[in-house]
């Protein structure tokens, strides 16, 4: 879901030739499967395109990516543990750390890095989780979409700034 939403933001910003948006899970449970039909329904109802096949994130990918977005604290920890170096681990961020209405932002963090540093220190990363809707009803998928959409403009701003730094 987050891949489809953010890919749309990247395309709307005219950055699709400069930014690759991709998705992978921390486990291989559904590898090769398409998106959950409820995800597809919610995305289509909101006007997003999707063409997803599940696969598992690999440690070797850290060399070719600039940023890895996790949707919850468990995934953040798993991805950082998978990272081969501290620099690679630093590429992993929580999606909702880019949402100005999320708890860390409301509590005075000035940017996503401050939010993560503050939350890491307090060990309450789960306040920034995008809840996994898989075992629930369609309402959970709609809530997930709302949270992803709320964080996407802030993430786009961060990516846009990074692109400016690296593009002549």
mmCIF file with all atom_site columns, C-alpha atoms in Angstrom:
data_model
loop_
_atom_site.group_PDB
_atom_site.id
_atom_site.type_symbol
_atom_site.label_atom_id
_atom_site.label_alt_id
_atom_site.label_comp_id
_atom_site.label_asym_id
_atom_site.label_entity_id
_atom_site.label_seq_id
_atom_site.pdbx_PDB_ins_code
_atom_site.Cartn_x
_atom_site.Cartn_y
_atom_site.Cartn_z
_atom_site.occupancy
_atom_site.B_iso_or_equiv
_atom_site.pdbx_formal_charge
_atom_site.auth_seq_id
_atom_site.auth_comp_id
_atom_site.auth_asym_id
_atom_site.auth_atom_id
_atom_site.pdbx_PDB_model_num
ATOM 1   C CA . UNK A 1 1   ? 0.000   0.000   0.000   1.00 0.00 ? 1   UNK A CA 1
ATOM 2   C CA . UNK A 1 2   ? 2.692   2.491   0.982   1.00 0.00 ? 2   UNK A CA 1
ATOM 3   C CA . UNK A 1 3   ? 4.585   1.755   -2.227  1.00 0.00 ? 3   UNK A CA 1
ATOM 4   C CA . UNK A 1 4   ? 1.559   2.614   -4.375  1.00 0.00 ? 4   UNK A CA 1
ATOM 5   C CA . UNK A 1 5   ? 0.782   5.790   -2.463  1.00 0.00 ? 5   UNK A CA 1
ATOM 6   C CA . UNK A 1 6   ? 4.340   7.062   -2.431  1.00 0.00 ? 6   UNK A CA 1
ATOM 7   C CA . UNK A 1 7   ? 4.943   6.137   -6.068  1.00 0.00 ? 7   UNK A CA 1
ATOM 8   C CA . UNK A 1 8   ? 1.948   8.351   -6.895  1.00 0.00 ? 8   UNK A CA 1
ATOM 9   C CA . UNK A 1 9   ? 3.445   11.231  -4.880  1.00 0.00 ? 9   UNK A CA 1
ATOM 10  C CA . UNK A 1 10  ? 6.802   10.806  -6.645  1.00 0.00 ? 10  UNK A CA 1
ATOM 11  C CA . UNK A 1 11  ? 5.129   10.808  -10.068 1.00 0.00 ? 11  UNK A CA 1
ATOM 12  C CA . UNK A 1 12  ? 3.004   13.860  -9.211  1.00 0.00 ? 12  UNK A CA 1
ATOM 13  C CA . UNK A 1 13  ? 6.189   15.667  -8.120  1.00 0.00 ? 13  UNK A CA 1
ATOM 14  C CA . UNK A 1 14  ? 7.899   14.810  -11.423 1.00 0.00 ? 14  UNK A CA 1
ATOM 15  C CA . UNK A 1 15  ? 10.590  12.787  -9.695  1.00 0.00 ? 15  UNK A CA 1
ATOM 16  C CA . UNK A 1 16  ? 9.814   9.371   -11.137 1.00 0.00 ? 16  UNK A CA 1
ATOM 17  C CA . UNK A 1 17  ? 12.910  9.498   -13.383 1.00 0.00 ? 17  UNK A CA 1
ATOM 18  C CA . UNK A 1 18  ? 15.122  10.189  -10.349 1.00 0.00 ? 18  UNK A CA 1
ATOM 19  C CA . UNK A 1 19  ? 13.541  8.183   -7.536  1.00 0.00 ? 19  UNK A CA 1
ATOM 20  C CA . UNK A 1 20  ? 12.821  4.461   -7.428  1.00 0.00 ? 20  UNK A CA 1
ATOM 21  C CA . UNK A 1 21  ? 10.016  3.343   -5.123  1.00 0.00 ? 21  UNK A CA 1
ATOM 22  C CA . UNK A 1 22  ? 9.921   -0.337  -4.236  1.00 0.00 ? 22  UNK A CA 1
ATOM 23  C CA . UNK A 1 23  ? 8.497   -2.592  -1.565  1.00 0.00 ? 23  UNK A CA 1
ATOM 24  C CA . UNK A 1 24  ? 9.576   -5.733  0.269   1.00 0.00 ? 24  UNK A CA 1
ATOM 25  C CA . UNK A 1 25  ? 8.694   -7.398  3.544   1.00 0.00 ? 25  UNK A CA 1
ATOM 26  C CA . UNK A 1 26  ? 10.880  -8.424  6.454   1.00 0.00 ? 26  UNK A CA 1
ATOM 27  C CA . UNK A 1 27  ? 9.775   -12.048 6.095   1.00 0.00 ? 27  UNK A CA 1
ATOM 28  C CA . UNK A 1 28  ? 9.068   -14.330 3.180   1.00 0.00 ? 28  UNK A CA 1
ATOM 29  C CA . UNK A 1 29  ? 5.597   -15.467 4.269   1.00 0.00 ? 29  UNK A CA 1
ATOM 30  C CA . UNK A 1 30  ? 3.781   -14.293 1.140   1.00 0.00 ? 30  UNK A CA 1
ATOM 31  C CA . UNK A 1 31  ? 6.688   -14.174 -1.306  1.00 0.00 ? 31  UNK A CA 1
ATOM 32  C CA . UNK A 1 32  ? 5.412   -14.177 -4.886  1.00 0.00 ? 32  UNK A CA 1
ATOM 33  C CA . UNK A 1 33  ? 1.825   -13.352 -3.918  1.00 0.00 ? 33  UNK A CA 1
ATOM 34  C CA . UNK A 1 34  ? -0.064  -10.293 -5.078  1.00 0.00 ? 34  UNK A CA 1
ATOM 35  C CA . UNK A 1 35  ? -1.388  -7.708  -2.656  1.00 0.00 ? 35  UNK A CA 1
ATOM 36  C CA . UNK A 1 36  ? -4.199  -8.640  -0.274  1.00 0.00 ? 36  UNK A CA 1
ATOM 37  C CA . UNK A 1 37  ? -7.549  -8.100  -2.063  1.00 0.00 ? 37  UNK A CA 1
ATOM 38  C CA . UNK A 1 38  ? -8.581  -5.645  0.662   1.00 0.00 ? 38  UNK A CA 1
ATOM 39  C CA . UNK A 1 39  ? -5.451  -3.577  -0.016  1.00 0.00 ? 39  UNK A CA 1
ATOM 40  C CA . UNK A 1 40  ? -6.257  -3.591  -3.713  1.00 0.00 ? 40  UNK A CA 1
ATOM 41  C CA . UNK A 1 41  ? -9.859  -2.529  -3.032  1.00 0.00 ? 41  UNK A CA 1
ATOM 42  C CA . UNK A 1 42  ? -8.855  0.356   -0.759  1.00 0.00 ? 42  UNK A CA 1
ATOM 43  C CA . UNK A 1 43  ? -6.143  1.564   -3.135  1.00 0.00 ? 43  UNK A CA 1
ATOM 44  C CA . UNK A 1 44  ? -8.410  1.392   -6.171  1.00 0.00 ? 44  UNK A CA 1
ATOM 45  C CA . UNK A 1 45  ? -11.204 3.221   -4.330  1.00 0.00 ? 45  UNK A CA 1
ATOM 46  C CA . UNK A 1 46  ? -8.723  6.006   -3.555  1.00 0.00 ? 46  UNK A CA 1
ATOM 47  C CA . UNK A 1 47  ? -7.493  6.172   -7.149  1.00 0.00 ? 47  UNK A CA 1
ATOM 48  C CA . UNK A 1 48  ? -4.091  4.516   -6.710  1.00 0.00 ? 48  UNK A CA 1
ATOM 49  C CA . UNK A 1 49  ? -2.600  2.013   -9.116  1.00 0.00 ? 49  UNK A CA 1
ATOM 50  C CA . UNK A 1 50  ? -0.868  -1.076  -7.783  1.00 0.00 ? 50  UNK A CA 1
ATOM 51  C CA . UNK A 1 51  ? 1.060   -3.969  -9.229  1.00 0.00 ? 51  UNK A CA 1
ATOM 52  C CA . UNK A 1 52  ? 2.683   -5.618  -6.231  1.00 0.00 ? 52  UNK A CA 1
ATOM 53  C CA . UNK A 1 53  ? 4.340   -8.996  -5.768  1.00 0.00 ? 53  UNK A CA 1
ATOM 54  C CA . UNK A 1 54  ? 5.555   -9.801  -2.269  1.00 0.00 ? 54  UNK A CA 1
ATOM 55  C CA . UNK A 1 55  ? 9.228   -10.498 -1.683  1.00 0.00 ? 55  UNK A CA 1
ATOM 56  C CA . UNK A 1 56  ? 11.622  -10.372 1.226   1.00 0.00 ? 56  UNK A CA 1
ATOM 57  C CA . UNK A 1 57  ? 14.110  -7.552  1.836   1.00 0.00 ? 57  UNK A CA 1
ATOM 58  C CA . UNK A 1 58  ? 17.741  -8.662  1.512   1.00 0.00 ? 58  UNK A CA 1
ATOM 59  C CA . UNK A 1 59  ? 20.756  -7.260  3.351   1.00 0.00 ? 59  UNK A CA 1
ATOM 60  C CA . UNK A 1 60  ? 22.600  -6.901  0.038   1.00 0.00 ? 60  UNK A CA 1
ATOM 61  C CA . UNK A 1 61  ? 20.069  -4.270  -1.051  1.00 0.00 ? 61  UNK A CA 1
ATOM 62  C CA . UNK A 1 62  ? 21.418  -1.718  1.441   1.00 0.00 ? 62  UNK A CA 1
ATOM 63  C CA . UNK A 1 63  ? 24.287  -0.990  -0.968  1.00 0.00 ? 63  UNK A CA 1
ATOM 64  C CA . UNK A 1 64  ? 21.897  0.213   -3.681  1.00 0.00 ? 64  UNK A CA 1
ATOM 65  C CA . UNK A 1 65  ? 19.318  2.160   -1.653  1.00 0.00 ? 65  UNK A CA 1
ATOM 66  C CA . UNK A 1 66  ? 19.428  5.572   -0.044  1.00 0.00 ? 66  UNK A CA 1
ATOM 67  C CA . UNK A 1 67  ? 16.439  5.147   2.247   1.00 0.00 ? 67  UNK A CA 1
ATOM 68  C CA . UNK A 1 68  ? 14.479  2.217   3.660   1.00 0.00 ? 68  UNK A CA 1
ATOM 69  C CA . UNK A 1 69  ? 11.051  2.941   5.109   1.00 0.00 ? 69  UNK A CA 1
ATOM 70  C CA . UNK A 1 70  ? 9.630   0.702   7.820   1.00 0.00 ? 70  UNK A CA 1
ATOM 71  C CA . UNK A 1 71  ? 5.960   0.819   8.756   1.00 0.00 ? 71  UNK A CA 1
ATOM 72  C CA . UNK A 1 72  ? 6.307   -0.288  12.358  1.00 0.00 ? 72  UNK A CA 1
ATOM 73  C CA . UNK A 1 73  ? 8.837   -0.576  15.170  1.00 0.00 ? 73  UNK A CA 1
ATOM 74  C CA . UNK A 1 74  ? 9.257   -4.320  14.727  1.00 0.00 ? 74  UNK A CA 1
ATOM 75  C CA . UNK A 1 75  ? 10.161  -3.905  11.075  1.00 0.00 ? 75  UNK A CA 1
ATOM 76  C CA . UNK A 1 76  ? 12.468  -1.017  11.959  1.00 0.00 ? 76  UNK A CA 1
ATOM 77  C CA . UNK A 1 77  ? 14.361  -3.205  14.423  1.00 0.00 ? 77  UNK A CA 1
ATOM 78  C CA . UNK A 1 78  ? 14.462  -6.169  12.008  1.00 0.00 ? 78  UNK A CA 1
ATOM 79  C CA . UNK A 1 79  ? 15.740  -4.052  9.130   1.00 0.00 ? 79  UNK A CA 1
ATOM 80  C CA . UNK A 1 80  ? 18.351  -2.288  11.237  1.00 0.00 ? 80  UNK A CA 1
ATOM 81  C CA . UNK A 1 81  ? 19.525  -5.671  12.554  1.00 0.00 ? 81  UNK A CA 1
ATOM 82  C CA . UNK A 1 82  ? 19.816  -6.919  8.973   1.00 0.00 ? 82  UNK A CA 1
ATOM 83  C CA . UNK A 1 83  ? 21.954  -3.939  7.963   1.00 0.00 ? 83  UNK A CA 1
ATOM 84  C CA . UNK A 1 84  ? 25.607  -4.878  7.412   1.00 0.00 ? 84  UNK A CA 1
ATOM 85  C CA . UNK A 1 85  ? 26.970  -1.582  8.810   1.00 0.00 ? 85  UNK A CA 1
ATOM 86  C CA . UNK A 1 86  ? 25.853  1.225   11.116  1.00 0.00 ? 86  UNK A CA 1
ATOM 87  C CA . UNK A 1 87  ? 25.658  3.485   8.047   1.00 0.00 ? 87  UNK A CA 1
ATOM 88  C CA . UNK A 1 88  ? 23.275  1.057   6.384   1.00 0.00 ? 88  UNK A CA 1
ATOM 89  C CA . UNK A 1 89  ? 21.190  0.813   9.558   1.00 0.00 ? 89  UNK A CA 1
ATOM 90  C CA . UNK A 1 90  ? 20.903  4.609   9.594   1.00 0.00 ? 90  UNK A CA 1
ATOM 91  C CA . UNK A 1 91  ? 19.091  4.427   6.239   1.00 0.00 ? 91  UNK A CA 1
ATOM 92  C CA . UNK A 1 92  ? 16.088  2.800   7.929   1.00 0.00 ? 92  UNK A CA 1
ATOM 93  C CA . UNK A 1 93  ? 13.349  5.187   9.043   1.00 0.00 ? 93  UNK A CA 1
ATOM 94  C CA . UNK A 1 94  ? 9.761   4.879   10.213  1.00 0.00 ? 94  UNK A CA 1
ATOM 95  C CA . UNK A 1 95  ? 7.192   6.180   7.752   1.00 0.00 ? 95  UNK A CA 1
ATOM 96  C CA . UNK A 1 96  ? 5.159   8.040   10.359  1.00 0.00 ? 96  UNK A CA 1
ATOM 97  C CA . UNK A 1 97  ? 8.219   9.944   11.533  1.00 0.00 ? 97  UNK A CA 1
ATOM 98  C CA . UNK A 1 98  ? 7.513   12.064  8.449   1.00 0.00 ? 98  UNK A CA 1
ATOM 99  C CA . UNK A 1 99  ? 3.926   12.807  9.533   1.00 0.00 ? 99  UNK A CA 1
ATOM 100 C CA . UNK A 1 100 ? 3.751   16.186  11.318  1.00 0.00 ? 100 UNK A CA 1
ATOM 101 C CA . UNK A 1 101 ? 0.583   15.083  13.145  1.00 0.00 ? 101 UNK A CA 1
ATOM 102 C CA . UNK A 1 102 ? 2.202   11.918  14.541  1.00 0.00 ? 102 UNK A CA 1
ATOM 103 C CA . UNK A 1 103 ? 2.914   11.844  18.291  1.00 0.00 ? 103 UNK A CA 1
ATOM 104 C CA . UNK A 1 104 ? 6.668   12.495  18.059  1.00 0.00 ? 104 UNK A CA 1
ATOM 105 C CA . UNK A 1 105 ? 6.169   15.552  15.879  1.00 0.00 ? 105 UNK A CA 1
ATOM 106 C CA . UNK A 1 106 ? 3.490   16.902  18.201  1.00 0.00 ? 106 UNK A CA 1
ATOM 107 C CA . UNK A 1 107 ? 5.820   16.402  21.159  1.00 0.00 ? 107 UNK A CA 1
ATOM 108 C CA . UNK A 1 108 ? 8.380   18.887  19.856  1.00 0.00 ? 108 UNK A CA 1
ATOM 109 C CA . UNK A 1 109 ? 10.704  16.915  17.596  1.00 0.00 ? 109 UNK A CA 1
ATOM 110 C CA . UNK A 1 110 ? 11.875  19.259  14.856  1.00 0.00 ? 110 UNK A CA 1
ATOM 111 C CA . UNK A 1 111 ? 12.309  16.663  12.120  1.00 0.00 ? 111 UNK A CA 1
ATOM 112 C CA . UNK A 1 112 ? 12.192  12.957  11.408  1.00 0.00 ? 112 UNK A CA 1
ATOM 113 C CA . UNK A 1 113 ? 15.674  12.326  12.796  1.00 0.00 ? 113 UNK A CA 1
ATOM 114 C CA . UNK A 1 114 ? 14.905  14.145  16.041  1.00 0.00 ? 114 UNK A CA 1
ATOM 115 C CA . UNK A 1 115 ? 11.666  12.191  16.296  1.00 0.00 ? 115 UNK A CA 1
ATOM 116 C CA . UNK A 1 116 ? 13.465  8.878   15.915  1.00 0.00 ? 116 UNK A CA 1
ATOM 117 C CA . UNK A 1 117 ? 16.250  9.834   18.298  1.00 0.00 ? 117 UNK A CA 1
ATOM 118 C CA . UNK A 1 118 ? 13.741  10.904  20.925  1.00 0.00 ? 118 UNK A CA 1
ATOM 119 C CA . UNK A 1 119 ? 11.656  7.792   20.481  1.00 0.00 ? 119 UNK A CA 1
ATOM 120 C CA . UNK A 1 120 ? 14.659  5.459   20.433  1.00 0.00 ? 120 UNK A CA 1
ATOM 121 C CA . UNK A 1 121 ? 15.720  6.936   23.751  1.00 0.00 ? 121 UNK A CA 1
ATOM 122 C CA . UNK A 1 122 ? 12.257  6.408   25.209  1.00 0.00 ? 122 UNK A CA 1
ATOM 123 C CA . UNK A 1 123 ? 11.856  2.972   23.592  1.00 0.00 ? 123 UNK A CA 1
ATOM 124 C CA . UNK A 1 124 ? 8.319   3.807   22.536  1.00 0.00 ? 124 UNK A CA 1
ATOM 125 C CA . UNK A 1 125 ? 8.720   3.500   18.777  1.00 0.00 ? 125 UNK A CA 1
ATOM 126 C CA . UNK A 1 126 ? 5.376   1.772   18.507  1.00 0.00 ? 126 UNK A CA 1
ATOM 127 C CA . UNK A 1 127 ? 3.563   5.112   18.794  1.00 0.00 ? 127 UNK A CA 1
ATOM 128 C CA . UNK A 1 128 ? 4.617   5.678   15.184  1.00 0.00 ? 128 UNK A CA 1
ATOM 129 C CA . UNK A 1 129 ? 3.440   2.290   13.920  1.00 0.00 ? 129 UNK A CA 1
ATOM 130 C CA . UNK A 1 130 ? 1.200   1.912   10.919  1.00 0.00 ? 130 UNK A CA 1
ATOM 131 C CA . UNK A 1 131 ? -0.887  -0.967  12.298  1.00 0.00 ? 131 UNK A CA 1
ATOM 132 C CA . UNK A 1 132 ? -0.889  -4.172  10.246  1.00 0.00 ? 132 UNK A CA 1
ATOM 133 C CA . UNK A 1 133 ? -4.490  -4.597  9.067   1.00 0.00 ? 133 UNK A CA 1
ATOM 134 C CA . UNK A 1 134 ? -4.069  -8.169  7.789   1.00 0.00 ? 134 UNK A CA 1
ATOM 135 C CA . UNK A 1 135 ? -6.042  -9.963  10.517  1.00 0.00 ? 135 UNK A CA 1
ATOM 136 C CA . UNK A 1 136 ? -8.796  -7.369  10.787  1.00 0.00 ? 136 UNK A CA 1
ATOM 137 C CA . UNK A 1 137 ? -11.602 -5.876  8.746   1.00 0.00 ? 137 UNK A CA 1
ATOM 138 C CA . UNK A 1 138 ? -11.601 -3.517  5.775   1.00 0.00 ? 138 UNK A CA 1
ATOM 139 C CA . UNK A 1 139 ? -11.659 -0.600  8.251   1.00 0.00 ? 139 UNK A CA 1
ATOM 140 C CA . UNK A 1 140 ? -8.077  -1.424  9.231   1.00 0.00 ? 140 UNK A CA 1
ATOM 141 C CA . UNK A 1 141 ? -6.958  -1.138  5.617   1.00 0.00 ? 141 UNK A CA 1
ATOM 142 C CA . UNK A 1 142 ? -8.678  2.222   5.320   1.00 0.00 ? 142 UNK A CA 1
ATOM 143 C CA . UNK A 1 143 ? -6.944  3.422   8.504   1.00 0.00 ? 143 UNK A CA 1
ATOM 144 C CA . UNK A 1 144 ? -3.640  2.179   7.123   1.00 0.00 ? 144 UNK A CA 1
ATOM 145 C CA . UNK A 1 145 ? -4.194  4.196   3.940   1.00 0.00 ? 145 UNK A CA 1
ATOM 146 C CA . UNK A 1 146 ? -4.998  7.324   5.976   1.00 0.00 ? 146 UNK A CA 1
ATOM 147 C CA . UNK A 1 147 ? -1.760  6.992   7.966   1.00 0.00 ? 147 UNK A CA 1
ATOM 148 C CA . UNK A 1 148 ? 0.320   6.349   4.854   1.00 0.00 ? 148 UNK A CA 1
ATOM 149 C CA . UNK A 1 149 ? -1.236  9.327   3.074   1.00 0.00 ? 149 UNK A CA 1
ATOM 150 C CA . UNK A 1 150 ? -0.625  11.576  6.091   1.00 0.00 ? 150 UNK A CA 1
ATOM 151 C CA . UNK A 1 151 ? 3.093   10.757  6.166   1.00 0.00 ? 151 UNK A CA 1
ATOM 152 C CA . UNK A 1 152 ? 3.721   10.799  2.420   1.00 0.00 ? 152 UNK A CA 1
ATOM 153 C CA . UNK A 1 153 ? 4.004   14.606  1.928   1.00 0.00 ? 153 UNK A CA 1
ATOM 154 C CA . UNK A 1 154 ? 6.679   14.820  4.637   1.00 0.00 ? 154 UNK A CA 1
ATOM 155 C CA . UNK A 1 155 ? 8.542   11.869  3.175   1.00 0.00 ? 155 UNK A CA 1
ATOM 156 C CA . UNK A 1 156 ? 8.295   13.483  -0.261  1.00 0.00 ? 156 UNK A CA 1
ATOM 157 C CA . UNK A 1 157 ? 9.789   16.700  1.139   1.00 0.00 ? 157 UNK A CA 1
ATOM 158 C CA . UNK A 1 158 ? 12.720  14.723  2.584   1.00 0.00 ? 158 UNK A CA 1
ATOM 159 C CA . UNK A 1 159 ? 13.278  12.826  -0.655  1.00 0.00 ? 159 UNK A CA 1
ATOM 160 C CA . UNK A 1 160 ? 12.986  16.009  -2.707  1.00 0.00 ? 160 UNK A CA 1
ATOM 161 C CA . UNK A 1 161 ? 15.658  17.644  -0.508  1.00 0.00 ? 161 UNK A CA 1
ATOM 162 C CA . UNK A 1 162 ? 17.939  14.601  -0.849  1.00 0.00 ? 162 UNK A CA 1
ATOM 163 C CA . UNK A 1 163 ? 17.524  14.636  -4.623  1.00 0.00 ? 163 UNK A CA 1
ATOM 164 C CA . UNK A 1 164 ? 18.478  18.337  -4.723  1.00 0.00 ? 164 UNK A CA 1
ATOM 165 C CA . UNK A 1 165 ? 21.637  17.563  -2.723  1.00 0.00 ? 165 UNK A CA 1
ATOM 166 C CA . UNK A 1 166 ? 22.743  14.857  -5.160  1.00 0.00 ? 166 UNK A CA 1
ATOM 167 C CA . UNK A 1 167 ? 21.568  16.304  -8.494  1.00 0.00 ? 167 UNK A CA 1
ATOM 168 C CA . UNK A 1 168 ? 23.845  18.834  -10.228 1.00 0.00 ? 168 UNK A CA 1
#
